[in-house]
Short mmCIF file of C-alpha atoms in Angstrom, two decimals:
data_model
loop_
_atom_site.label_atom_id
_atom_site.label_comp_id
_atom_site.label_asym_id
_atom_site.label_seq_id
_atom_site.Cartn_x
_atom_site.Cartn_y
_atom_site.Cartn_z
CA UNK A 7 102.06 85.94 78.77
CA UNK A 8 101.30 89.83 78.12
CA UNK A 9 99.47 91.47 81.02
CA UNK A 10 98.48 94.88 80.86
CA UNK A 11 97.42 96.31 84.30
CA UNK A 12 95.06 99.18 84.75
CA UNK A 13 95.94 101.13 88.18
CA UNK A 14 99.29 99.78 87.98
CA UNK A 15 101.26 101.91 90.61
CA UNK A 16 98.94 101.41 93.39
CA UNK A 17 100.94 99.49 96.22
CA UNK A 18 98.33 95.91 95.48
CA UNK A 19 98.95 96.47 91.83
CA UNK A 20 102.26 97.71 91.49
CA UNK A 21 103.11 94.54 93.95
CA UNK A 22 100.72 92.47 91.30
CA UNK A 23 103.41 93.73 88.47
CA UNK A 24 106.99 93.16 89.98
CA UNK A 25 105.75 89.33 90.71
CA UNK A 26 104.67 88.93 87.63
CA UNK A 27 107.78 90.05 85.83
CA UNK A 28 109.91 87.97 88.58
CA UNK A 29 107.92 85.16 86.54
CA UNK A 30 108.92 85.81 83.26
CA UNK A 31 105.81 87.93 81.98
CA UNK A 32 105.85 90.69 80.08
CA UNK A 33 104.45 93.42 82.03
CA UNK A 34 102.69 96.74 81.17
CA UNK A 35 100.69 99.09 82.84
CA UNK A 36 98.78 102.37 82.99
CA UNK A 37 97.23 105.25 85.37
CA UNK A 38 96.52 108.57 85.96
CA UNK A 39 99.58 110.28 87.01
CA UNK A 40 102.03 107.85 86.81
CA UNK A 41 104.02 108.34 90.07
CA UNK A 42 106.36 107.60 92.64
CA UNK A 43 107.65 105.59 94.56
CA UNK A 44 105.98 102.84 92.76
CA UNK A 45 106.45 104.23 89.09
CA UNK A 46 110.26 104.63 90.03
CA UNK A 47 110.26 100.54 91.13
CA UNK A 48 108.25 99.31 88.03
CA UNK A 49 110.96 101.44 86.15
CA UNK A 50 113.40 99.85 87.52
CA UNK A 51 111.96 96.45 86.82
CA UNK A 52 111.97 97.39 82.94
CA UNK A 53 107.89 97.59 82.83
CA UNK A 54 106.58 100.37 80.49
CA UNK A 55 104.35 102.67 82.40
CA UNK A 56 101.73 104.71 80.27
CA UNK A 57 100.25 108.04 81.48
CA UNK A 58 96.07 108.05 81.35
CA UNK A 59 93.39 105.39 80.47
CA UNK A 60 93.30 105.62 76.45
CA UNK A 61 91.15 103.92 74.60
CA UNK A 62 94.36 103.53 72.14
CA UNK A 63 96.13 101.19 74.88
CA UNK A 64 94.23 98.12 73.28
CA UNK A 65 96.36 98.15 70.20
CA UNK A 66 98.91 96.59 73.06
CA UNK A 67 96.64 93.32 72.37
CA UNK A 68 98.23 91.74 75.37
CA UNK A 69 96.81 88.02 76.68
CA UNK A 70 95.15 89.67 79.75
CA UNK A 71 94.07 92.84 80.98
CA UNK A 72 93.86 93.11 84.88
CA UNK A 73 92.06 95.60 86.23
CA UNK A 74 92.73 97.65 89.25
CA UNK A 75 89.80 98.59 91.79
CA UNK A 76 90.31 102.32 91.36
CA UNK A 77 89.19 101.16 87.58
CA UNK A 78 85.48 101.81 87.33
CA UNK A 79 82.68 102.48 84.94
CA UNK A 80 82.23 106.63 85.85
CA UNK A 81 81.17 109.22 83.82
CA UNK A 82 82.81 112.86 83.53
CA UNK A 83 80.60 115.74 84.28
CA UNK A 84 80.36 116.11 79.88
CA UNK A 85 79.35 112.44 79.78
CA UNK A 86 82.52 110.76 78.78
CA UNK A 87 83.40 107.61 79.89
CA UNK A 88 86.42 108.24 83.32
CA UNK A 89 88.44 105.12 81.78
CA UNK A 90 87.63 105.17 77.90
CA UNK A 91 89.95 101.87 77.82
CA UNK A 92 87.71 99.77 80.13
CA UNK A 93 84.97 100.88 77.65
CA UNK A 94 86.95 99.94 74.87
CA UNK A 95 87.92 96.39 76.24
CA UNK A 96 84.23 95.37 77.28
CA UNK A 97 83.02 96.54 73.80
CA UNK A 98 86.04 94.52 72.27
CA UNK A 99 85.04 91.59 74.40
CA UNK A 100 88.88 91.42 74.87
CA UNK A 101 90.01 89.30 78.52
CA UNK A 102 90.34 91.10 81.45
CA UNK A 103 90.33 90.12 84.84
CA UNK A 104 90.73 91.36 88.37
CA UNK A 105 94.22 91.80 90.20
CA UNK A 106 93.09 89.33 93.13
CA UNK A 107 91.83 86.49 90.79
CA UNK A 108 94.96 86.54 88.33
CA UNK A 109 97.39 86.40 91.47
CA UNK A 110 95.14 83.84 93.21
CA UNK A 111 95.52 82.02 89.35
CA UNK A 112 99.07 82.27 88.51
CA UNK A 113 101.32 82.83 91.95
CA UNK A 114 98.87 81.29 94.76
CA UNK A 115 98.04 77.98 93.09
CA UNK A 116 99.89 75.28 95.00
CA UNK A 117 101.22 77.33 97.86
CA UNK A 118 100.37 78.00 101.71
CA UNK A 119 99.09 80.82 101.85
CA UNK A 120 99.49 83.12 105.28
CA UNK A 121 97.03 85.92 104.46
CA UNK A 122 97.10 88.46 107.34
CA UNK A 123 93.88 90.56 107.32
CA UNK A 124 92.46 93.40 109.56
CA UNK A 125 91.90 96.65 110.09
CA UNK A 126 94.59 98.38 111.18
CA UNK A 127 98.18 96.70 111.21
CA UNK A 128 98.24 94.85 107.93
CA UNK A 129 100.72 95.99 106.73
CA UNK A 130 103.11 95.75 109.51
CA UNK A 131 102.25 92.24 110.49
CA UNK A 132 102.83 90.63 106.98
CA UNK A 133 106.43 92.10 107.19
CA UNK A 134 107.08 90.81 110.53
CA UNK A 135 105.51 87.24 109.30
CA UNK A 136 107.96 87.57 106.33
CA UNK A 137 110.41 88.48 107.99
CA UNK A 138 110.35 85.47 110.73
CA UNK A 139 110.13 82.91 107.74
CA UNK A 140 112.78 84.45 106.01
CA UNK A 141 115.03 84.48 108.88
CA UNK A 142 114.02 80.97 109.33
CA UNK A 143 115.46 80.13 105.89
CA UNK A 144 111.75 79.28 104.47
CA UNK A 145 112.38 81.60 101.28
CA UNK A 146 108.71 82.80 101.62
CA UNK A 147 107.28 84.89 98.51
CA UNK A 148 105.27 88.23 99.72
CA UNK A 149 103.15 90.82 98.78
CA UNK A 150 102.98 93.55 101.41
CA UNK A 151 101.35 97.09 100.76
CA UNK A 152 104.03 98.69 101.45
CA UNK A 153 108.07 98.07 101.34
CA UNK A 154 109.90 96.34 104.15
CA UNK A 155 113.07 97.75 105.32
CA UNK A 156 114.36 94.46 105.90
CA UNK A 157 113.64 93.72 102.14
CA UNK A 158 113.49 96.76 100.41
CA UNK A 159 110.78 95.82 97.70
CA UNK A 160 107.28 95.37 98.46
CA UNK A 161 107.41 92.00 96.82
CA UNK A 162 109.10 89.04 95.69
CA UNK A 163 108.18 85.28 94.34
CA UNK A 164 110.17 83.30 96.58
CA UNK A 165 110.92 79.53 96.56
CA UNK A 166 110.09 76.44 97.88
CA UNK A 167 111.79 75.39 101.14
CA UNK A 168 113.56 72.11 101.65
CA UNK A 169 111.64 71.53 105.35
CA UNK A 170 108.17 72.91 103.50
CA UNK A 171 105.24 70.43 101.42
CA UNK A 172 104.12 73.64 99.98
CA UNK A 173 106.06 76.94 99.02
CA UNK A 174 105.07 79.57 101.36
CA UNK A 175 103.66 82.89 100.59
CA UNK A 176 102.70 85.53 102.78
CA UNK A 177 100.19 88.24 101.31
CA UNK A 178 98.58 91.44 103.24
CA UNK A 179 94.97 90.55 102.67
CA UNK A 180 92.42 93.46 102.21
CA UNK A 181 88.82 93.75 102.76
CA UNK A 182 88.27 96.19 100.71
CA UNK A 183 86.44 95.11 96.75
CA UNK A 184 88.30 93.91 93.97
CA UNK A 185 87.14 95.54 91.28
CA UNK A 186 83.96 96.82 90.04
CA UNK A 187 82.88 93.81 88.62
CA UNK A 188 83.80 91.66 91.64
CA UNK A 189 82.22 93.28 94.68
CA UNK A 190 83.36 90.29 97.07
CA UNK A 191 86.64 91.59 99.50
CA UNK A 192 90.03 90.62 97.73
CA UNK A 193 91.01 88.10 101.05
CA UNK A 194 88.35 85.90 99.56
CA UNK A 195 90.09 85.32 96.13
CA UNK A 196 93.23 83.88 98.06
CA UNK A 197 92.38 80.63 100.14
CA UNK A 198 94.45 80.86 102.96
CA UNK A 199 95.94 77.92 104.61
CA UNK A 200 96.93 80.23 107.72
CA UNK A 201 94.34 82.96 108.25
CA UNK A 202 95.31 86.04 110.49
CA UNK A 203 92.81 87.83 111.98
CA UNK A 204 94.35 90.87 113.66
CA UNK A 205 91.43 93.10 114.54
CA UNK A 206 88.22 94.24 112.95
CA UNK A 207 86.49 97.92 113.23
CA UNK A 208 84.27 99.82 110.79
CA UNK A 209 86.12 101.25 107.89
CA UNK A 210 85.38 101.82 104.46
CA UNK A 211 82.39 103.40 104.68
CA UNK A 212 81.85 103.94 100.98
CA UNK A 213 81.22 100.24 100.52
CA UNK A 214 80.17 98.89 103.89
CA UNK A 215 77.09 100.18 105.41
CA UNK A 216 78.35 98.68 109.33
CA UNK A 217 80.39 96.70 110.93
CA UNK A 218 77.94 93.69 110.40
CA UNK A 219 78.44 94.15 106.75
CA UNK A 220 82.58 93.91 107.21
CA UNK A 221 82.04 90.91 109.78
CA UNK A 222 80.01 89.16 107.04
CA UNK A 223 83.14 88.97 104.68
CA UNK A 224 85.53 88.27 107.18
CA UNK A 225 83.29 84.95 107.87
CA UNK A 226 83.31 84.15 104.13
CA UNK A 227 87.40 84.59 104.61
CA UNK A 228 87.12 81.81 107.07
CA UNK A 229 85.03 79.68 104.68
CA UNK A 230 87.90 79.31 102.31
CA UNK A 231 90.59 78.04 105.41
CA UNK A 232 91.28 74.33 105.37
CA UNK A 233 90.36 72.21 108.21
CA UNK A 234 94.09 71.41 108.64
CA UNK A 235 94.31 75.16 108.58
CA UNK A 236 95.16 78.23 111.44
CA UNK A 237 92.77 80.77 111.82
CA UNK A 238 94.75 83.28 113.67
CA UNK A 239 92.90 85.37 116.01
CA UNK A 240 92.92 88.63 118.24
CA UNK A 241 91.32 87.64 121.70
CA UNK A 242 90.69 91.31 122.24
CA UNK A 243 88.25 91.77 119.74
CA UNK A 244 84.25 91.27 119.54
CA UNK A 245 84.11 91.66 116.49
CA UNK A 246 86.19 88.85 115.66
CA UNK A 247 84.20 86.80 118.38
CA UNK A 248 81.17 87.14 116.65
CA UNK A 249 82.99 86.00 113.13
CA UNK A 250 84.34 82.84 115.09
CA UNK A 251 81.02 82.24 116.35
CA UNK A 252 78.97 82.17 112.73
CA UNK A 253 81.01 79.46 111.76
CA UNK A 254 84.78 78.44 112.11
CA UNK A 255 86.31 74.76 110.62
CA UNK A 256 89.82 75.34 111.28
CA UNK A 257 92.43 75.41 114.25
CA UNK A 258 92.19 78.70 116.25
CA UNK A 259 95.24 79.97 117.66
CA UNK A 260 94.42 83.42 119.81
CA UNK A 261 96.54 85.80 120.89
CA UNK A 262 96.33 89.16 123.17
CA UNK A 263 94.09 88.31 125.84
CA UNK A 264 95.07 87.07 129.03
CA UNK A 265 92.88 83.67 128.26
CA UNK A 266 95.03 83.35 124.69
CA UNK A 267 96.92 81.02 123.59
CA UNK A 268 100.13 83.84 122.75
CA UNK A 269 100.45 86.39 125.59
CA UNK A 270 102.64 89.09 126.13
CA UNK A 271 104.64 89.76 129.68
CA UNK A 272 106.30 93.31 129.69
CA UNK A 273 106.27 96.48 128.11
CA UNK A 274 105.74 96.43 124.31
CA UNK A 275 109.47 97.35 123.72
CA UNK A 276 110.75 93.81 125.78
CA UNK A 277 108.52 91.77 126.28
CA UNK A 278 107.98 87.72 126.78
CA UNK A 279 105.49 85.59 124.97
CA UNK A 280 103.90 83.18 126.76
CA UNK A 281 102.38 80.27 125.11
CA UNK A 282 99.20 78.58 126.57
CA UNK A 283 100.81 74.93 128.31
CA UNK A 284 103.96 75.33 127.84
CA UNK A 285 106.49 77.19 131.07
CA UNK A 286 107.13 81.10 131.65
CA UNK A 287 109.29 82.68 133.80
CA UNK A 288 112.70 82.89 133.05
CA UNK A 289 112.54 80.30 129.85
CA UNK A 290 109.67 81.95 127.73
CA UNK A 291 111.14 83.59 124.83
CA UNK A 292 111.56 87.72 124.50
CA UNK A 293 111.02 90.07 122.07
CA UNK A 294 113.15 92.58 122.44
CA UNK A 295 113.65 95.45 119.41
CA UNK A 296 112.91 98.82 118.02
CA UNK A 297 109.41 98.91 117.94
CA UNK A 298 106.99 100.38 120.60
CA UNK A 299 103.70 100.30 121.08
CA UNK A 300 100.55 97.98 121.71
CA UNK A 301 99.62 97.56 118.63
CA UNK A 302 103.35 96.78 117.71
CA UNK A 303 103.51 94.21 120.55
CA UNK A 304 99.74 92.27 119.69
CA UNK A 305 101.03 92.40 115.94
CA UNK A 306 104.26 90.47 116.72
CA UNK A 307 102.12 87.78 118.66
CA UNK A 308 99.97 87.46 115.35
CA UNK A 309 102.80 86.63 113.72
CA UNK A 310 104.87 84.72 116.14
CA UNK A 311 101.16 82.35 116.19
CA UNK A 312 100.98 82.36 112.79
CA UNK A 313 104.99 81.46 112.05
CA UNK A 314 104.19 78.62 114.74
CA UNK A 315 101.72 77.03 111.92
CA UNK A 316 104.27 76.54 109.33
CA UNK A 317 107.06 75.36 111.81
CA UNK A 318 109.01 78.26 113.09
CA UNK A 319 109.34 77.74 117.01
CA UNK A 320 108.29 81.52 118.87
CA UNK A 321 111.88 81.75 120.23
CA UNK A 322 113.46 81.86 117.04
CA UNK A 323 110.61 84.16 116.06
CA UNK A 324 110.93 86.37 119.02
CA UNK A 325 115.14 86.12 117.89
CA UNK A 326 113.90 87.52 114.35
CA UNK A 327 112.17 90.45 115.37
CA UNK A 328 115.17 91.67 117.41
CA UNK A 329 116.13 92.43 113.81
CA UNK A 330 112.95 93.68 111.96
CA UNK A 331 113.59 96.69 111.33
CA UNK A 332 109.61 98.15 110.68
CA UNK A 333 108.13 99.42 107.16
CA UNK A 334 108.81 102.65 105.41
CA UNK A 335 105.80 104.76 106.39
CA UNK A 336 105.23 103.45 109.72
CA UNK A 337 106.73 105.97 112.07
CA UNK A 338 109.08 106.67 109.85
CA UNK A 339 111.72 109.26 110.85
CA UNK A 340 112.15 111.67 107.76
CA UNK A 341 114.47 113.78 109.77
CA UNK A 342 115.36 116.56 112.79
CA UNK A 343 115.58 119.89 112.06
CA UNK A 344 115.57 122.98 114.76
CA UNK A 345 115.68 120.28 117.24
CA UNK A 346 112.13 119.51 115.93
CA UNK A 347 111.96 115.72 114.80
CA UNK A 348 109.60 114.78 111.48
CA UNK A 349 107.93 111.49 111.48
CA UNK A 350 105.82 110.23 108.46
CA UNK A 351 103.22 107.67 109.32
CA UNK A 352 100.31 106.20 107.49
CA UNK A 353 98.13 106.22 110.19
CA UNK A 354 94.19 107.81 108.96
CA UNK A 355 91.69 105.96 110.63
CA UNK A 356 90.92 107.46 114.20
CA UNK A 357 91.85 104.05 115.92
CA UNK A 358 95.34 103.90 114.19
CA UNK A 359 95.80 107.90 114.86
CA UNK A 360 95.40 107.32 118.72
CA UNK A 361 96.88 103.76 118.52
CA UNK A 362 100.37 105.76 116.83
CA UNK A 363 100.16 108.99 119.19
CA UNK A 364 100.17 106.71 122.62
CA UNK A 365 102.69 104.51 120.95
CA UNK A 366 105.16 107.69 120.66
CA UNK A 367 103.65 109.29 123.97
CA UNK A 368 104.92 105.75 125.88
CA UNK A 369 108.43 106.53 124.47
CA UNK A 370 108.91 109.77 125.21
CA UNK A 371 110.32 111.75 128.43
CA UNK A 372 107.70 113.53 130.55
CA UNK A 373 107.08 116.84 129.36
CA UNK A 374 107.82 115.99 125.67
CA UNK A 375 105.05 117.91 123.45
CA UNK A 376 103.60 115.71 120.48
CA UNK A 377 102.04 117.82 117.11
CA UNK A 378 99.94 116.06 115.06
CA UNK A 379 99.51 116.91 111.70
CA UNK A 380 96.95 114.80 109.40
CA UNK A 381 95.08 114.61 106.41
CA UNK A 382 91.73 113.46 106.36
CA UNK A 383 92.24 111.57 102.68
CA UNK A 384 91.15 107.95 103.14
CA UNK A 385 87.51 107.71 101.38
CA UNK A 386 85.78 107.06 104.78
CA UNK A 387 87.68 109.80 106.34
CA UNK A 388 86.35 112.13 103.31
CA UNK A 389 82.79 111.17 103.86
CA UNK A 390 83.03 112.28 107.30
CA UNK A 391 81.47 109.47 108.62
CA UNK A 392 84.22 109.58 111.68
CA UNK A 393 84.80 112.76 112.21
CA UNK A 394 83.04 112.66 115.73
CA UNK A 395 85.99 110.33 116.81
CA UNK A 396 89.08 112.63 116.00
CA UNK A 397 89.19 114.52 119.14
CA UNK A 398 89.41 111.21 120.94
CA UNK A 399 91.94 109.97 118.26
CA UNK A 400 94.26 113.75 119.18
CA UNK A 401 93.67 112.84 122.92
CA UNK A 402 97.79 112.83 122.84
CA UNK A 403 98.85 114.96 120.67
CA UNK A 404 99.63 118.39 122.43
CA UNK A 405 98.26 120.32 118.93
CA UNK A 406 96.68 119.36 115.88
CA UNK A 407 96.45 120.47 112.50
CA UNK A 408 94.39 119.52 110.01
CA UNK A 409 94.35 119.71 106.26
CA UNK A 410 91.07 120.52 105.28
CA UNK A 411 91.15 120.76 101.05
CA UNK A 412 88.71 118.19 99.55
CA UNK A 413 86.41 117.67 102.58
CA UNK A 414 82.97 117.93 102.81
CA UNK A 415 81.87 118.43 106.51
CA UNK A 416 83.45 120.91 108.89
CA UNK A 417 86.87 120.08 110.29
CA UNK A 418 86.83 122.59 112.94
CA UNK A 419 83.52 122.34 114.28
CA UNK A 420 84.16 118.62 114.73
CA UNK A 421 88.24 119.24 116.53
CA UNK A 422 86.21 122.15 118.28
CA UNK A 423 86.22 120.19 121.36
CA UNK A 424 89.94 120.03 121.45
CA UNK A 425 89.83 123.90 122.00
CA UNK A 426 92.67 125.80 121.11
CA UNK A 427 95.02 122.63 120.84
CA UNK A 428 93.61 122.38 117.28
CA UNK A 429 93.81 124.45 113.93
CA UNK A 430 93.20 124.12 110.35
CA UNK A 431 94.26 124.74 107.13
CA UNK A 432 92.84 124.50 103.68
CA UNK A 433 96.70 124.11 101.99
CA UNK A 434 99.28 122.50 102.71
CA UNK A 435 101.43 125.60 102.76
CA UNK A 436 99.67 127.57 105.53
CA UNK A 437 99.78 124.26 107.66
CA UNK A 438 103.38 124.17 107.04
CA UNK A 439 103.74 128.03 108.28
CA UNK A 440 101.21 127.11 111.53
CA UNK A 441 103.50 124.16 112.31
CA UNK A 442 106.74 125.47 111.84
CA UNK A 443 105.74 128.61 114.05
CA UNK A 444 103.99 126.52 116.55
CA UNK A 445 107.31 124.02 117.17
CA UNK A 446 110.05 124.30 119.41
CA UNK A 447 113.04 122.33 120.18
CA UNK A 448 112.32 118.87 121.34
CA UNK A 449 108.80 118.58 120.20
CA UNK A 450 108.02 115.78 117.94
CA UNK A 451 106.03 115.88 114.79
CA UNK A 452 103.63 113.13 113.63
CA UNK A 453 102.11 113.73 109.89
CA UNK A 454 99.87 111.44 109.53
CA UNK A 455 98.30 110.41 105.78
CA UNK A 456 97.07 107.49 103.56
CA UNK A 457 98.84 109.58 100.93
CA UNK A 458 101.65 111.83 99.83
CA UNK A 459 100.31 114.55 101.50
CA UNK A 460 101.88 116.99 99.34
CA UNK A 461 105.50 116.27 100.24
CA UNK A 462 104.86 117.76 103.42
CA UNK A 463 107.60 116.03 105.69
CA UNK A 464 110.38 118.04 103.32
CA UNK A 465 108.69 121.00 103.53
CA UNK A 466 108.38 120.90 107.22
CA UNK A 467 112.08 119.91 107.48
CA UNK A 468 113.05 123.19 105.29
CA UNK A 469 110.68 125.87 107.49
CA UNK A 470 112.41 124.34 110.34
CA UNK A 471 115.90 124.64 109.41
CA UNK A 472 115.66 128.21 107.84
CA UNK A 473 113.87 129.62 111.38
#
């Protein structure tokens, strides 16, 4: 068939596109500001990107249109309609549907499923899961929301496995909407055989009004998970108590607790995973790799437990992640200059800020000064809603810096308790002149963003060099 996808180079959609010309489609696609990295890959893939939301884009006539959550029915400030083609397909009463329902339709159909959902970690988890089944030789399909370094696409079909009933796909599964005319999360629309639960906090405060409200469609996730199913579960959390609790019909498999069923022994860079019944000491497998961090370690047992479900032993998943090799974006290294390092990570919520400073504080020599430089750009961030909590997400950085454009509430009053350790900056330029004048050599800098943040890694890199 013809699809036409509106929002087409966000990560979900863009991911939506390359499967769907893996299948033989013919794929299309428009947004505002068609852009990189995901307009280069859709490129690449021979799909014709179109700048804007015309109404002229439904001479295309394709079999579907599938429609993007960033797709809504807005007005401008002179009345116009934000997306004149959504206004032109309703009034056409051409067929469009939502990303989540066409790939639970025509990719999910007839496969196991291993969604991984949460709040933080997502990402990062479904790439470790992939990788482990890959490196199993169980050709998985993915859809990750963001590109693998082991893979090097964000996506791929996959096949069906000689030791497998089903074929096996593993998909990062979002609470966030689908689309404006399908306010349910987007896990819902994709029936999980193996659910993973990795954590659960308040986030998205533009569509949830608590953390009740983001519980309540994490229990309709587990609604849709087979009774020969895995629900997949982080001991740690409350939150994901009190989901288990209002109703569970599936095998739970919990990790990160001492009472869990998958338990880590040693520090999160080598560590053994202990599984509930079965001997430790000496003979319980290791993870040892790359990666640091607790949230790096209780993401590996997520996906060691949830590998387990569909046959891969945890020693040869603990012998796969020696080899993972992490996900562009997540402490990413974009390069050393004056002796000053420049990491990119996509850390924006204040849990995942702290979470990625202590990570790189556990790795580091005594003495070693961390600066943190963010953007406040997710929508919750914007809102303010959590801006009490970023002096206690800085807690280990040595100095801040904030990047203030866009925001509505008042950046320094609420890093005021951080002293003089913090400083702002309503461009991305002066940040780039407080940073660069603020580093010396040795110190590490974290920029932390949902976004581009206005290619400020290079910029950094340049100020640095030319001091």
């Amino acid at each position: 068939m013809h699809i036409h996808i509106l929002g087409i180079c966000g990560t979900f959609m863009g991911g939506l596109a390359a499967l769907a010309r893996e299948a033989g489609h013919r794929v299309t696609g428009c947004d505002a500001g068609v852009y990189p990295p995901m307009s280069e890959q859709l490129r690449a893939l021979g799909i014709e990107l179109i700048e804007g939301y015309g109404a002229d884009q439904l001479a295309l006539k394709p079999d579907v249109f599938v429609v993007g959550n960033v797709v809504s029915r807005a007005r401008l400030a002179d009345g116009r309609p934000k997306f004149p083609l959504m206004e032109a397909i309703l009034d056409a009463g051409a067929r469009y549907t939502s990303g989540p329902q066409w790939l639970a339709e025509q990719v999910l159909a007839g496969r196991h499923v291993l969604a991984v959902a949460g709040t933080h970690g997502k990402t990062t988890t479904t790439s470790m899961l992939a990788w482990i089944l890959d490196s199993a030789g169980l050709q998985p399909g993915f859809l990750v929301g963001g590109v693998p370094l082991n893979f090097g696409v964000s996506a791929r079909l996959g096949a069906q496995a000689a030791s497998q009933t089903r074929p096996l796909f593993v998909i990062e599964a979002d609470e966030y909407d689908t689309a404006f005319f399908d306010k349910r999360s987007k896990f819902v629309h994709y029936r999980p055989r193996t659910a993973v639960l990795n954590n659960l906090e308040f986030d998205h405060a533009d569509i949830f009004d608590d953390l009740a409200a983001i519980e309540r469609q994490f229990q309709h996730l587990l609604r849709t998970v087979p009774p020969s199913g895995r629900v997949v579960a982080n001991g740690l959390e409350e939150s994901l108590a009190r989901v288990l609790h209002a109703g569970c019909w599936s095998e739970v498999a919990t990790f990160g607790a001492a009472s869990s069923d998958f338990v880590a022994d040693g520090p999160a860079h080598d560590f053994a995973v202990l599984r509930r019944g079965a001997p430790g000491g000496g003979g319980a497998p290791r993870v040892q790799w790359a990666l640091g961090g607790v949230h790096n370690q209780l993401n590996a047992l997520a996906a060691i437990a949830a590998a387990e479900h569909v046959g891969v032993p945890p020693a040869q998943a603990c012998e796969a992640l020696a080899h993972f090799q992490n996900v562009r974006r997540r402490m990413e290294l974009r390069g050393t200059a004056g002796g000053v390092a420049v990491y990119d990570d996509f850390a924006h919520h204040p849990s995942a800020i702290r979470t990625t400073l202590d990570g790189l504080r556990q790795r580091l020599a005594p003495g070693a000064r961390i600066l943190a430089v963010f953007e406040p750009r997710s929508n919750t961030m914007k809102l303010g809603t959590m801006a009490a909590q970023l002096p206690w997400a800085l807690q280990g950085a040595d100095l801040s810096f904030c990047h203030t454009a866009g925001l509505d509430w008042d950046a320094a009053a609420a890093l005021a308790p951080l002293g003089g350790r913090a400083r702002t900056a309503a461009d991305v330029d002066t940040l780039v002149t407080q940073v660069a004048a603020a580093a010396r050599a040795g110190d590490q800098v974290v920029c932390m963003s949902n976004g581009s943040f206005g290619g400020i890694h290079g910029r950094l890199l340049q100020a640095l060099g030319g001091r």
